[in-house]
Coordinates of C-alpha atoms (C1' of nucleotides) in Angstrom, one line a residue:
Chain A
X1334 CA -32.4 11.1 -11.6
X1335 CA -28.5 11.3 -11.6
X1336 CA -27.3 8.4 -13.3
X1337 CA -26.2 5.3 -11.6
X1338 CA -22.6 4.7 -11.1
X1339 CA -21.1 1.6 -12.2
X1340 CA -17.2 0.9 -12.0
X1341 CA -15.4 -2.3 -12.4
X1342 CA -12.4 -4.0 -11.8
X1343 CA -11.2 -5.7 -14.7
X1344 CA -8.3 -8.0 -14.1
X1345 CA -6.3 -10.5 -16.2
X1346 CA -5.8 -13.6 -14.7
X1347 CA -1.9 -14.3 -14.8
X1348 CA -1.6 -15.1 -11.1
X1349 CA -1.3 -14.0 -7.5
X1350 CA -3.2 -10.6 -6.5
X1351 CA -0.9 -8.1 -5.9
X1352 CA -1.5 -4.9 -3.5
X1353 CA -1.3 -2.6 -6.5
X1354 CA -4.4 -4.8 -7.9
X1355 CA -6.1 -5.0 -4.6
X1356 CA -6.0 -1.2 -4.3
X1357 CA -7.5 -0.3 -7.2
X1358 CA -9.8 -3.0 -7.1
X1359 CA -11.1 -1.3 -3.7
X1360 CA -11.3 2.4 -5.0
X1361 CA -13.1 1.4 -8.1
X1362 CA -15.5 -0.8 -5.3
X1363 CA -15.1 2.4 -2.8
X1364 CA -16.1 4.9 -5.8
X1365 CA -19.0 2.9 -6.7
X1366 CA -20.4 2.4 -3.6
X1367 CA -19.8 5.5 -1.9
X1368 CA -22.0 7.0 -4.4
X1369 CA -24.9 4.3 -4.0
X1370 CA -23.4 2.4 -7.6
X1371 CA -22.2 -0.7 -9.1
X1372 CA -19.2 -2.7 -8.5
X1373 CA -18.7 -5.1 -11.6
X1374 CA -15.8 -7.6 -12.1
X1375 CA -15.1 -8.6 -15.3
X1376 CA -12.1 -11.0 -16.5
X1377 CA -9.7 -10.1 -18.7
X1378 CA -8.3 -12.7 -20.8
X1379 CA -7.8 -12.2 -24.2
X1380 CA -3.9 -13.1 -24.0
X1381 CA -4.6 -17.0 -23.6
X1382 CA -0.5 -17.1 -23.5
X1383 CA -0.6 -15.8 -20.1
X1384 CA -3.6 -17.5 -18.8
X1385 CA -2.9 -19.3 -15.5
X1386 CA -4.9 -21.8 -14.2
X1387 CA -6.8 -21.0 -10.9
X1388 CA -6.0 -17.2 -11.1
X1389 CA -9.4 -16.4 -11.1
X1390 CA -10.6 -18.5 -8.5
X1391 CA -8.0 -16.1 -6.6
X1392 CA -9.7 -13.2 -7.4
X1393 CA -13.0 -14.7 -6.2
X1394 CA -11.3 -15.5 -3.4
X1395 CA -9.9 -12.3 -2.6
X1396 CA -13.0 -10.1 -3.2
X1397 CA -14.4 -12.2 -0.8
X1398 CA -11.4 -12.2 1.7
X1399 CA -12.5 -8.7 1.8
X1400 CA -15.6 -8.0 1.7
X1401 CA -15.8 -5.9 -1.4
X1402 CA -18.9 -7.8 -3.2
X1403 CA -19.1 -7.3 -6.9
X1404 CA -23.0 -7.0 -8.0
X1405 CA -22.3 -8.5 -11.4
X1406 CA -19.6 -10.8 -12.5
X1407 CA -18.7 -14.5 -13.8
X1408 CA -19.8 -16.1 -10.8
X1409 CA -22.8 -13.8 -9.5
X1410 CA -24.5 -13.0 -12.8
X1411 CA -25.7 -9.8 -14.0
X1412 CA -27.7 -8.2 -17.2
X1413 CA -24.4 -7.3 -19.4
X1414 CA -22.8 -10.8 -19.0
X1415 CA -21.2 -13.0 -19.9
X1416 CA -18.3 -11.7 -17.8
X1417 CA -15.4 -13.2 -19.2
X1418 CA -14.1 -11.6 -22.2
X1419 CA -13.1 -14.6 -24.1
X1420 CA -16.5 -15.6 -24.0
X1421 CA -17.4 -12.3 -25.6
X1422 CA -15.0 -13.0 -28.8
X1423 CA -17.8 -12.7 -31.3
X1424 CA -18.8 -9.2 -29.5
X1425 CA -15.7 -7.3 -30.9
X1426 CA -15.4 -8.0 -34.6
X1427 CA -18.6 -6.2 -35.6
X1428 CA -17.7 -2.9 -33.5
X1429 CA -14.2 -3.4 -35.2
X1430 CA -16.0 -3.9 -39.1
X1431 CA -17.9 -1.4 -38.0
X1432 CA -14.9 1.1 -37.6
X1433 CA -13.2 -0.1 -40.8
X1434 CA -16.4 0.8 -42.9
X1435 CA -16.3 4.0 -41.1
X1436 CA -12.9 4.8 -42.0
X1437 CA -11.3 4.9 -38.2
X1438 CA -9.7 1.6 -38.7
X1439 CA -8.3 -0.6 -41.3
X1440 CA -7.3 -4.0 -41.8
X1441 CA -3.1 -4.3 -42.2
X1442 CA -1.4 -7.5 -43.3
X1443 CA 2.2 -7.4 -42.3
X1444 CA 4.0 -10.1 -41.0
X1445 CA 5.5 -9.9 -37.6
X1446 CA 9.1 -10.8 -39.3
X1447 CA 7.9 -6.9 -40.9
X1448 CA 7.0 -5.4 -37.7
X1449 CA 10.1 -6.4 -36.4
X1450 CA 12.2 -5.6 -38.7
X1451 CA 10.7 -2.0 -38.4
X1452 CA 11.5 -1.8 -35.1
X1453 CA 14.8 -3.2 -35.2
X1454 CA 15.2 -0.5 -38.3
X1455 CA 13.5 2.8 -36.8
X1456 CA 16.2 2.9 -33.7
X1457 CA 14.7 5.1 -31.6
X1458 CA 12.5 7.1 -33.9
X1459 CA 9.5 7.3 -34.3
X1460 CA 7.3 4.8 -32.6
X1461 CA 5.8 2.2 -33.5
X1462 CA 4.0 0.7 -36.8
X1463 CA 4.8 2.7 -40.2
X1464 CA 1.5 2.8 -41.4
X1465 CA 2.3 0.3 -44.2
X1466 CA -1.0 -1.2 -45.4
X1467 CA -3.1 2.7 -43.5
X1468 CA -3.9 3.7 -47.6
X1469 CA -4.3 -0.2 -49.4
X1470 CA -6.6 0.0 -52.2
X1471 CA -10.6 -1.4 -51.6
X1472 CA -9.5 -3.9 -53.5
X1473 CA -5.8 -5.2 -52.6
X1474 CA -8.0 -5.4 -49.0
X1475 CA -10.8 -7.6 -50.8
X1476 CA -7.9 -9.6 -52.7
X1477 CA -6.4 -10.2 -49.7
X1478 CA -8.9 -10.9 -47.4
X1479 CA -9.8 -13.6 -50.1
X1480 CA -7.0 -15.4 -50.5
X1481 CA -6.9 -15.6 -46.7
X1482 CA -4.0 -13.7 -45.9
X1483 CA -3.8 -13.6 -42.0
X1484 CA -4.6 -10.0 -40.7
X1485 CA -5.1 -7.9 -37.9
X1486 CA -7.2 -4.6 -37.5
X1487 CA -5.9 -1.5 -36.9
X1488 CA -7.3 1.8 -35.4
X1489 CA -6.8 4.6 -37.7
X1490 CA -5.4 7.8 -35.9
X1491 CA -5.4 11.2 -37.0
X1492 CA -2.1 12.7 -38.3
X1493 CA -2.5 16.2 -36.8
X1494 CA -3.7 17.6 -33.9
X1495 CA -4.6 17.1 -30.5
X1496 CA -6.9 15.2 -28.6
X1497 CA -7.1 16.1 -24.7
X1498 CA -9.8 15.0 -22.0
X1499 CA -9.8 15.6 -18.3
X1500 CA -8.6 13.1 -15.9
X1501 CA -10.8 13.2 -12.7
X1502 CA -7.1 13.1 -10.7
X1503 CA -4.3 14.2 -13.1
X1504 CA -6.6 16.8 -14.4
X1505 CA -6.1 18.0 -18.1
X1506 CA -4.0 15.4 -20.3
X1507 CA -3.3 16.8 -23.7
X1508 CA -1.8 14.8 -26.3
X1509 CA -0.6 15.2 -30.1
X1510 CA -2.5 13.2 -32.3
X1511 CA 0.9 12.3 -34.2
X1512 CA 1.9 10.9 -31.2
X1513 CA -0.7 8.2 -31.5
X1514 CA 0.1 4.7 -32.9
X1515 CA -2.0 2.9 -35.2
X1516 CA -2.5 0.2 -32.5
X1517 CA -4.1 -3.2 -33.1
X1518 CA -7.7 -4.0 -32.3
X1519 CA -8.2 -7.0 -33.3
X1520 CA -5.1 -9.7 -33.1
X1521 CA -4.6 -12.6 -36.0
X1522 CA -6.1 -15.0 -33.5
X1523 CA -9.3 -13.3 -33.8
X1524 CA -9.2 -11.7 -30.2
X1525 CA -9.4 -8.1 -29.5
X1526 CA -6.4 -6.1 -27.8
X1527 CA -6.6 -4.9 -24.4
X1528 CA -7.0 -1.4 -25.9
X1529 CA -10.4 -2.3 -27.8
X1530 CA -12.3 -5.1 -25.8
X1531 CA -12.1 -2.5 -23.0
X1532 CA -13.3 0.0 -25.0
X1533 CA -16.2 -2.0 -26.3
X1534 CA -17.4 -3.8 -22.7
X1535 CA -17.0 -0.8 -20.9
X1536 CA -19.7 0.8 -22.8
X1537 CA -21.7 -2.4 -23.4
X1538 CA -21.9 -2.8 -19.6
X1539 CA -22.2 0.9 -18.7
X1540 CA -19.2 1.7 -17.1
X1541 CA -19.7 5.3 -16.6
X1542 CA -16.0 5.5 -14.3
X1543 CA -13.2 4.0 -15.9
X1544 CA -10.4 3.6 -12.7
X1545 CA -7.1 2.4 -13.7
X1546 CA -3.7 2.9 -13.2
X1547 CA -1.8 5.9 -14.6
X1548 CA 0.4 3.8 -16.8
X1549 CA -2.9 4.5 -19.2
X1550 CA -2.6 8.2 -18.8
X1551 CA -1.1 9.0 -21.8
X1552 CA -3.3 6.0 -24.0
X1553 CA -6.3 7.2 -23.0
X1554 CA -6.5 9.4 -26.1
X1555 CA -6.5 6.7 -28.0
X1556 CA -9.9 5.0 -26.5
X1557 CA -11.3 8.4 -26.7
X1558 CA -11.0 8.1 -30.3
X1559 CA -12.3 4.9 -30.3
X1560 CA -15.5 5.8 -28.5
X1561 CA -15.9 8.9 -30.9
X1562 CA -16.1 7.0 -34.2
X1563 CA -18.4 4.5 -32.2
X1564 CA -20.6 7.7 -31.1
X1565 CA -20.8 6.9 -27.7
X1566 CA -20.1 8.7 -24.5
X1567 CA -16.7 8.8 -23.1
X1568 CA -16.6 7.9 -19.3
X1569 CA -15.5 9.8 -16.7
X1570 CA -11.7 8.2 -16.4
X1571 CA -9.5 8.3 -13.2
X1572 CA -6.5 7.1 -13.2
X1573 CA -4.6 6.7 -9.6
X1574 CA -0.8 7.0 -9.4
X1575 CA 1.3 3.7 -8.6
X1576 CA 2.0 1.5 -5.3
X1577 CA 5.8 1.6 -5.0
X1578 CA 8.4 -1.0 -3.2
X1579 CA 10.5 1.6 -3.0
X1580 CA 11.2 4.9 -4.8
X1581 CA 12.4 3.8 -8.0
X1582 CA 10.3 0.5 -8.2
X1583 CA 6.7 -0.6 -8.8
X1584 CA 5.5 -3.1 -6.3
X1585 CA 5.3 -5.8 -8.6
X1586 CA 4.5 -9.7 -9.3
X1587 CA 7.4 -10.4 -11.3
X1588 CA 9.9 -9.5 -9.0
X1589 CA 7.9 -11.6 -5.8
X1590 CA 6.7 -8.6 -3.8
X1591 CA 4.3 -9.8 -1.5
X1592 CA 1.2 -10.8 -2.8
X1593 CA -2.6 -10.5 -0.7
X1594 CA -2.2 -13.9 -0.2
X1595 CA 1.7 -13.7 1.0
X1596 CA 0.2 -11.0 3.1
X1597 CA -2.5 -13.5 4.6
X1598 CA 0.2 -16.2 5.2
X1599 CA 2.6 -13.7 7.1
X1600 CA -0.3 -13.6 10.0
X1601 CA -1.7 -10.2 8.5
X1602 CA -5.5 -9.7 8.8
X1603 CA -7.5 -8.6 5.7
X1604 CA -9.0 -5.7 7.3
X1605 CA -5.6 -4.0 8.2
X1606 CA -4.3 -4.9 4.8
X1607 CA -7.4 -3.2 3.6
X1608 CA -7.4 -0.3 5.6
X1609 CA -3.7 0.4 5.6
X1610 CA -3.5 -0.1 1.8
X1611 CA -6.6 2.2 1.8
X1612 CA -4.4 5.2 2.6
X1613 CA -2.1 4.6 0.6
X1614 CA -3.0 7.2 -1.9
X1615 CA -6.2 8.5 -0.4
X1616 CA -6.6 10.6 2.6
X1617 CA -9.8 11.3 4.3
X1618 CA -10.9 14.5 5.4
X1619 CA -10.1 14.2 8.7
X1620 CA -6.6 12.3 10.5
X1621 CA -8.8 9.0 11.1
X1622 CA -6.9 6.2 10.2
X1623 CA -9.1 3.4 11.3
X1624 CA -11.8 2.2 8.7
X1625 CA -13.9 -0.8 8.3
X1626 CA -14.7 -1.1 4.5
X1627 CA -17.9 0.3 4.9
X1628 CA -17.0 3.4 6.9
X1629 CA -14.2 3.6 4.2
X1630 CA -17.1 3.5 1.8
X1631 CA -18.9 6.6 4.0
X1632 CA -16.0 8.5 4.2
X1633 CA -15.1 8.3 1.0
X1634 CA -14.8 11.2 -1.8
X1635 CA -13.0 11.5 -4.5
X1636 CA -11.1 14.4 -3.7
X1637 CA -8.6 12.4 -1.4
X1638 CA -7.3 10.6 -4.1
X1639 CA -3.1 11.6 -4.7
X1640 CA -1.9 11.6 -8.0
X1641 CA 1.7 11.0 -6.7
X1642 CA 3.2 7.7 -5.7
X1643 CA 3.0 5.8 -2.5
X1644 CA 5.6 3.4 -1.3
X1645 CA 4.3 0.7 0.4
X1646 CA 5.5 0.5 4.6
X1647 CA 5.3 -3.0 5.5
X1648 CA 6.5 -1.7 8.8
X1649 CA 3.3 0.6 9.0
X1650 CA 1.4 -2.0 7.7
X1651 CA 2.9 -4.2 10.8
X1652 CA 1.6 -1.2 13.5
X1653 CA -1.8 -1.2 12.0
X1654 CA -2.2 -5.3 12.2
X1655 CA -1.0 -4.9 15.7
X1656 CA -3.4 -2.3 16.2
X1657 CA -5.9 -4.4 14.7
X1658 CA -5.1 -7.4 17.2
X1659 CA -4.3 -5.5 20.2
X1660 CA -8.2 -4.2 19.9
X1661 CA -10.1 -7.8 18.4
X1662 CA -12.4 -9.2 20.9
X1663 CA -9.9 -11.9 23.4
X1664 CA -12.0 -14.7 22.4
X1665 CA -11.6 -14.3 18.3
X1666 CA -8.5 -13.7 19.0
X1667 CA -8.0 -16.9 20.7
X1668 CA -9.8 -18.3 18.0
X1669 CA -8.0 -16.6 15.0
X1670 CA -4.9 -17.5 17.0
X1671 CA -5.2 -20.8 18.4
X1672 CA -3.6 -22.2 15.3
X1673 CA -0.4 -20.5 15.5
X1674 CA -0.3 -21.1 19.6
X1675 CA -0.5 -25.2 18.8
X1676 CA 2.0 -25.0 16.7
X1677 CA 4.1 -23.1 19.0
X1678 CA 4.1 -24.8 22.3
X1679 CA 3.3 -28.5 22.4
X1680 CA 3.0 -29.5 26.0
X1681 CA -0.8 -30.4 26.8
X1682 CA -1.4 -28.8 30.3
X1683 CA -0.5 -25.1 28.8
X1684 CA -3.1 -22.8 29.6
X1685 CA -3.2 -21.4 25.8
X1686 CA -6.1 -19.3 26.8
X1687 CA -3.8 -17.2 29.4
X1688 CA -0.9 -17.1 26.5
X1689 CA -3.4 -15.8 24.1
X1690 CA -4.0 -12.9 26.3
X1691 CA -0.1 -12.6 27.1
X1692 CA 0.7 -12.4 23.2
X1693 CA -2.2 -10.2 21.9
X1694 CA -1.4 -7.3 23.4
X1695 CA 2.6 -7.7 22.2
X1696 CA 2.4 -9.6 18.8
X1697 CA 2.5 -7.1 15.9
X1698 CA 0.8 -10.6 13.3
X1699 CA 0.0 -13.7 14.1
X1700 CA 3.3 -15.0 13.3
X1701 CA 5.2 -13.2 15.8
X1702 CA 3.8 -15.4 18.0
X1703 CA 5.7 -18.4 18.3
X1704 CA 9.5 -17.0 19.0
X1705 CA 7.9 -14.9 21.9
X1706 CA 6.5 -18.3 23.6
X1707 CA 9.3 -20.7 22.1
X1708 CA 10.7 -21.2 25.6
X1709 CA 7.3 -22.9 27.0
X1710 CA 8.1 -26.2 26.0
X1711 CA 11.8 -26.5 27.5
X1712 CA 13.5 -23.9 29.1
X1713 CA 16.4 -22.7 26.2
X1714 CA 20.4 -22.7 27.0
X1715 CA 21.4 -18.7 28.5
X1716 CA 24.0 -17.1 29.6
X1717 CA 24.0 -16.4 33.8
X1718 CA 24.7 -12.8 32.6
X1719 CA 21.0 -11.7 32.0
X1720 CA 20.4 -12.4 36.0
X1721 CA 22.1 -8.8 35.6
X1722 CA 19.7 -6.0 35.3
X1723 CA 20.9 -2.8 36.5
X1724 CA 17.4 -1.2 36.8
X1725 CA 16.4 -3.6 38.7
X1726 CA 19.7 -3.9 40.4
X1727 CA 20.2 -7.9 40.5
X1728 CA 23.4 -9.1 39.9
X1729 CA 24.3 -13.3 40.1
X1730 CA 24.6 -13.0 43.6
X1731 CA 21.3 -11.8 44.8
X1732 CA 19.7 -13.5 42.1
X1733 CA 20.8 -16.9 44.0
X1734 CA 19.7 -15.4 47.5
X1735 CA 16.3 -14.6 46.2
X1736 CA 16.1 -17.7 44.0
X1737 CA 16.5 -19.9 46.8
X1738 CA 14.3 -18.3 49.3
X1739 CA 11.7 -18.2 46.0
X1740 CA 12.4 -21.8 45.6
X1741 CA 11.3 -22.6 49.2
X1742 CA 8.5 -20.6 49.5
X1743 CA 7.1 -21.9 46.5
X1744 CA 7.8 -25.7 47.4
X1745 CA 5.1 -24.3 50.8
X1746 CA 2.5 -23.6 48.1
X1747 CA -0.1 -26.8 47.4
X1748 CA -1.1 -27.2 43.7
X1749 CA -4.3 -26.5 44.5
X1750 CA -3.4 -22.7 45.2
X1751 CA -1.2 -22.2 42.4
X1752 CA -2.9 -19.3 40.9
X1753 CA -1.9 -16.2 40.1
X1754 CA -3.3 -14.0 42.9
X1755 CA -1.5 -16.3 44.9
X1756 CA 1.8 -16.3 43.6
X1757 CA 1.6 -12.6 43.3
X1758 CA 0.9 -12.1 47.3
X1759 CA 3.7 -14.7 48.1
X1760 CA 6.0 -13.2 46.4
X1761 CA 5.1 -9.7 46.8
X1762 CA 5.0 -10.5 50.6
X1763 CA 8.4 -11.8 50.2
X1764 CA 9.8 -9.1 48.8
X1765 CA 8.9 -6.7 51.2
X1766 CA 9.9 -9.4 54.5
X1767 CA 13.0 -8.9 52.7
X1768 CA 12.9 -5.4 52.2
X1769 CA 14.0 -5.3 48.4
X1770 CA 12.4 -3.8 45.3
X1771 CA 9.8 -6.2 43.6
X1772 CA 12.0 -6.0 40.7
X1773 CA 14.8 -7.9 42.6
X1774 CA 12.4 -10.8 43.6
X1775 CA 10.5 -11.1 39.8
X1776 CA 13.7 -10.4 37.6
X1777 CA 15.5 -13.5 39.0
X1778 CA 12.7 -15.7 38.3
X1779 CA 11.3 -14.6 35.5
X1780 CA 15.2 -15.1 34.0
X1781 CA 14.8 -18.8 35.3
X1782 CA 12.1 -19.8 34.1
X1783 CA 12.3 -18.6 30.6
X1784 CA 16.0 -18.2 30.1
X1785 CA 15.4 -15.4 28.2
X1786 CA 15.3 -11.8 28.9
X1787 CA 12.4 -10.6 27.1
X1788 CA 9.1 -12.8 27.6
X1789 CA 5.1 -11.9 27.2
X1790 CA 4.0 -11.5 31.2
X1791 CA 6.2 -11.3 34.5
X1792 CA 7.4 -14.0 36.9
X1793 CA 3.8 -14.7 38.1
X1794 CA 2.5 -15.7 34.7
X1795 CA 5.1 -17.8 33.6
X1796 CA 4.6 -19.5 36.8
X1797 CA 1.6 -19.8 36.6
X1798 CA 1.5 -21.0 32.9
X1799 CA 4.5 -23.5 33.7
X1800 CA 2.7 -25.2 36.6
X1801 CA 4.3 -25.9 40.0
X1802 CA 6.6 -28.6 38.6
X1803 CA 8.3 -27.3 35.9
X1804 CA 8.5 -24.1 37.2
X1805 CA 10.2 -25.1 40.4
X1806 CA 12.4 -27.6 38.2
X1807 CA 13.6 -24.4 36.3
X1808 CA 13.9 -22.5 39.3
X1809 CA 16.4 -25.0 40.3
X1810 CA 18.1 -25.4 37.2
X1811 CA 18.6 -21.4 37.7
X1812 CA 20.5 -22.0 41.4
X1813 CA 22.7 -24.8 40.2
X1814 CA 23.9 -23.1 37.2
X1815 CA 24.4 -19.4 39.8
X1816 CA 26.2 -21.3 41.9
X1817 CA 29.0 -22.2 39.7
Chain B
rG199 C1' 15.3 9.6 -27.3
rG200 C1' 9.9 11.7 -28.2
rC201 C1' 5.5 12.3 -25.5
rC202 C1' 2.7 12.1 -20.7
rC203 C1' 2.8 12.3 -15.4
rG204 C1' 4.9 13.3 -10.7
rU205 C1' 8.3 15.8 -6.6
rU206 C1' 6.0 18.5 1.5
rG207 C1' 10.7 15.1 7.2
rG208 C1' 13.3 7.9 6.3
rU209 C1' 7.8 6.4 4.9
rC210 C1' 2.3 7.6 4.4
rA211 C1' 0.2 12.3 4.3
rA212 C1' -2.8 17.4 5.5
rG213 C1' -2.3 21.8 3.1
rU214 C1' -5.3 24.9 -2.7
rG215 C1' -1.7 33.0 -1.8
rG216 C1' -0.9 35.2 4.5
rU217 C1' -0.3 28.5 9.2
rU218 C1' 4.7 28.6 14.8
rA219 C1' 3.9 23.9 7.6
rA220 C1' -1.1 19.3 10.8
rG221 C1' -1.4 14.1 12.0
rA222 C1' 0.4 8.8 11.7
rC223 C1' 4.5 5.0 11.2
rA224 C1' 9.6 4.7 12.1
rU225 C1' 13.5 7.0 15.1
rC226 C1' 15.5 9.4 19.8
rG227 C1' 14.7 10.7 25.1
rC228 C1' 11.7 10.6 29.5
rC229 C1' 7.6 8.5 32.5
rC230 C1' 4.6 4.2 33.8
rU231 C1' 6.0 -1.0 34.9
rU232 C1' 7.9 -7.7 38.0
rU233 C1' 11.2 -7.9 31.8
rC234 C1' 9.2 -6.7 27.0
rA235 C1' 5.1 -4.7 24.8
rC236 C1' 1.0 -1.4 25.5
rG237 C1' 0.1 3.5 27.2
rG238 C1' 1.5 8.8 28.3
rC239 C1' 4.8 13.0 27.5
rG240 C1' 8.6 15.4 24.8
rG241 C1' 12.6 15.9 20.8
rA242 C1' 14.9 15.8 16.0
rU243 C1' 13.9 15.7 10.8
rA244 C1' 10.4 18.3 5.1
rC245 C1' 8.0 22.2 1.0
rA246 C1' 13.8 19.0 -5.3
rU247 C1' 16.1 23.5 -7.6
rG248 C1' 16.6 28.4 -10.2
rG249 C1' 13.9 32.3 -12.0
rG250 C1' 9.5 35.1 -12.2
rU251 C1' 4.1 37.0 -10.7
rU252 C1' 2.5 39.2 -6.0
rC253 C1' 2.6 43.5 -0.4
rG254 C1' 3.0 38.2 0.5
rA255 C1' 4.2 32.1 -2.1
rA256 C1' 4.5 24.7 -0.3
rU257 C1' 0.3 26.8 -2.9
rC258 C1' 0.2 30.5 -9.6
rC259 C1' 3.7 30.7 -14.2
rC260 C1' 8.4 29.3 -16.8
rG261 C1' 13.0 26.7 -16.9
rU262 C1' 16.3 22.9 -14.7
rA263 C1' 17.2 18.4 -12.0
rC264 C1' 15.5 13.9 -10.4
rG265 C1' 11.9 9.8 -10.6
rG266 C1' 8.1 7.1 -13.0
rG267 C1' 5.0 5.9 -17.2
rU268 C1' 4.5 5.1 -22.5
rC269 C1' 6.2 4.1 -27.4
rA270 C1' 3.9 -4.8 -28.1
rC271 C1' -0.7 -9.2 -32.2
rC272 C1' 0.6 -7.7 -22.7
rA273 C1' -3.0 -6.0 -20.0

RNA sequence: GGCCCGUUGGUCAAGUGGUUAAGACAUCGCCCUUUCACGGCGGAUACAUGGGUUCGAAUCCCGUACGGGUCACCA
């Protein structure tokens, strides 16, 4: 039997979860479970300078949010816990003595005024740490160590030639060995880098995929090193190419590009975000562009994964939500929407039902919603000049005409009948007595009772959603202000 | 700057030596229609660039340009 897949979706909690995040949190789940695997999350805070308080309730949240269920983390459990790796702090330094003994790392005492200074020094030479305390005698270590000088533990590279692996996406990365830094495992605080907790959970919870961003391309070496002088198996690594803002620019926290949450707050659903986000840098193998997650998770295949950037189209993003809206059942809808509709028109006696239907079918998110239906609650100021419409040739003058005979054939119509099959007939019926184009009977009133010239529904649904009164109070309002 | 990676219309993206180079969003035009939207139909727009290899290159190789990443006691 094959061996079961496991992935995971490590993030450090410094925050908001950004679509970059979310992406690769959902190819890591979709690779996983596609192939009948694991999802794991596990937290990543060794920096406790960056920590942020509630960040990972966010990311709870969020997997959540979306449906992607992780089968072993902080909050569900699992067999390779704990979860959190500054719970695992006494886990690292053994693997990292370990390595020292071994002769793939050693322990280095500089200063940071040194490590500075050698930057400062080295211009743009060669990069980073000289190697200082690389060759210090067993026993300047032992002195050392005993007089408690602080230190920090570094990974021993080699100094000549290559070390190469094969990226599931970018294919074969090659790299000089003297390219490699002598990077830090283990900080002066005690905690392990980034570089070497990875390293050490991923193979102590059996993460046979490593998925990441391709800003580890070229550091990946490095692990592979790492998991050598361990003797352990290196895992299959993918690495996916960035989610841009725009060409030049990663879509990023620091500079406030919008967040999942920003996302969620903006009306967006977490489906579309999910789907659209899907695609960007995965393609199925057909042109379907509508997923749930789990038919994302049985179409899935590796394959469709790009290694070149994506920039990220809110105004796509937009089309799809819209999609997603126009399609939703009418009663979650009016559910999901009712919120928004409250907050948008005020007067009791609206039918917000009927407006619900009106606005699914035109509103793009949830928050397009309230300037289409801002004129419910009192007809706005406007200009006589939108009576004009040339296609449905009415002009000021035979807007009043038709106005007024609206106006009086309405007045004929008891409460009681004021629906809209009846205010369709009666006006339609009007129209043709008069022997003009619909368009020259509906324009005029639609105009009046909105005062606007784009609105969600004709004439007979604004009338019908305005009631008798205030509709024929508008349609007044329209005749006074024509006949000046 | 060294090293690594990338480059198909404005955007996402199919394409793995022979195609009229798909599809979607956006855009433009037309149709439908009591406005708008939806929907339908149609248009315009792309293989960064120069050399090879080959009977034949978007597809393979090399160079160039452009863009990104990396070179932290951040992840």
């Amino acid at each position: 039997m094959a061996k079961e897949i496991r992935t995971r979706f490590a993030p450090s909690p410094t925050g908001y979860m950004h679509i970059g995040n979310l992406r690769t949190a959902l190819y890591e789940y979709l690779i996983a479970k596609s192939q009948g695997g694991k999802f794991i999350l596990r937290i990543e805070d060794t920096d406790q300078e960056r920590y942020i308080e509630g960040a990972t309730d966010i990311i709870y949240e969020t997997l959540k949010q979306t449906g992607m269920q992780h089968d072993e983390g902080p909050d569900v459990g699992g067999d390779y816990g704990p979860y959190i790796q500054s719970e695992r702090k006494d886990t690292y330094l053994p693997y990292a003595k370990k390595l020292v003994e071994n002769g793939a790392a050693y322990y280095c005492f500089c200063t940071k005024d040194r490590l500075e200074e050698i930057k400062a020094n080295s211009a743009d030479k060669v990069a980073g740490y000289d190697r200082h305390c690389r060759d210090l005698s067993k026993e300047e270590v032992e002195a050392k160590l005993k007089a408690g000088t602080p230190y920090v533990i570094r990974q021993k590279m080699p100094l000549s030639g290559k070390t190469s692996y094969t990226d599931v996406v970018y294919g074969l990365v090659e790299i000089e060995n003297s390219e490699l830094e002598d990077q830090i495992l283990v900080k002066s605080d005690g905690m392990p880098t980034y570089n070497f907790a990875n390293v050490i959970d991923d193979h102590l919870m059996n993460i046979t995929h490593v998925v990441r961003g391709n800003e580890y391309l070229s550091s990946t070496p490095k692990y592979n090193l790492l998991y050598e002088a361990l003797g352990w198996d290196i895992p299959v690594y993918i690495h996916l190419p960035p989610v841009m803002k725009d060409a030049q620019h990663k879509l990023s926290k620091r500079n406030g590009d919008a967040s999942f949450q920003d996302l969620l707050k903006k009306g967006y659903l977490p489906e579309a975000i999910l789907n659209y986000i899907a695609l960007l840098g995965w393609s199925p193998r057909d042109n379907r562009e509508f997923f749930t997650l789990n038919e994302l998770v049985e179409n899935f295949y590796i394959e469709g994964l790009s290694k070149s950037p994506a920039v990220f189209d809110i105004v796509k993003l937009r089309w799809m939500n819209g999609e997603y809206l126009r399609n939703m059942d009418p009663d979650k809808y009016y559910a999901l929407a009712l919120p928004y509709l409250k907050k948008a028109v005020a007067s009791p006696d609206i039918d917000l039902k009927k407006i619900a239907s009106l606005v699914q079918g035109r509103a793009d998110t949830f928050m397009d919603i309230a300037p289409l239906i801002d004129f419910i609650d009192a007809l706005p100021e406007y200009s006589t000049d939108i009576y004009c419409h040339k296609k449905m040739k009415t002009d000021k003058v035979n807007s009043l005409e038709n106005l007024k005979a609206v106006l009086s054939l309405l007045k004929g119509i008891d409460k009681r009948d004021w629906n809209e099959e009846k205010l369709h007939d009666s006006l339609i019926n009007l129209a043709s007595e008069k022997g003009v184009k619909n368009g020259q009977i509906m324009w005029p009133v639609r105009t009046a009772l909105s005062g606007k010239d784009v609105t969600p529904g004709g004439a007979i649904e604004l009338l019908y959603i305005l009631g008798k009164e205030e509709s024929l109070a508008r349609i007044e309002t329209g005749i006074d202000m024509l006949e000046e």
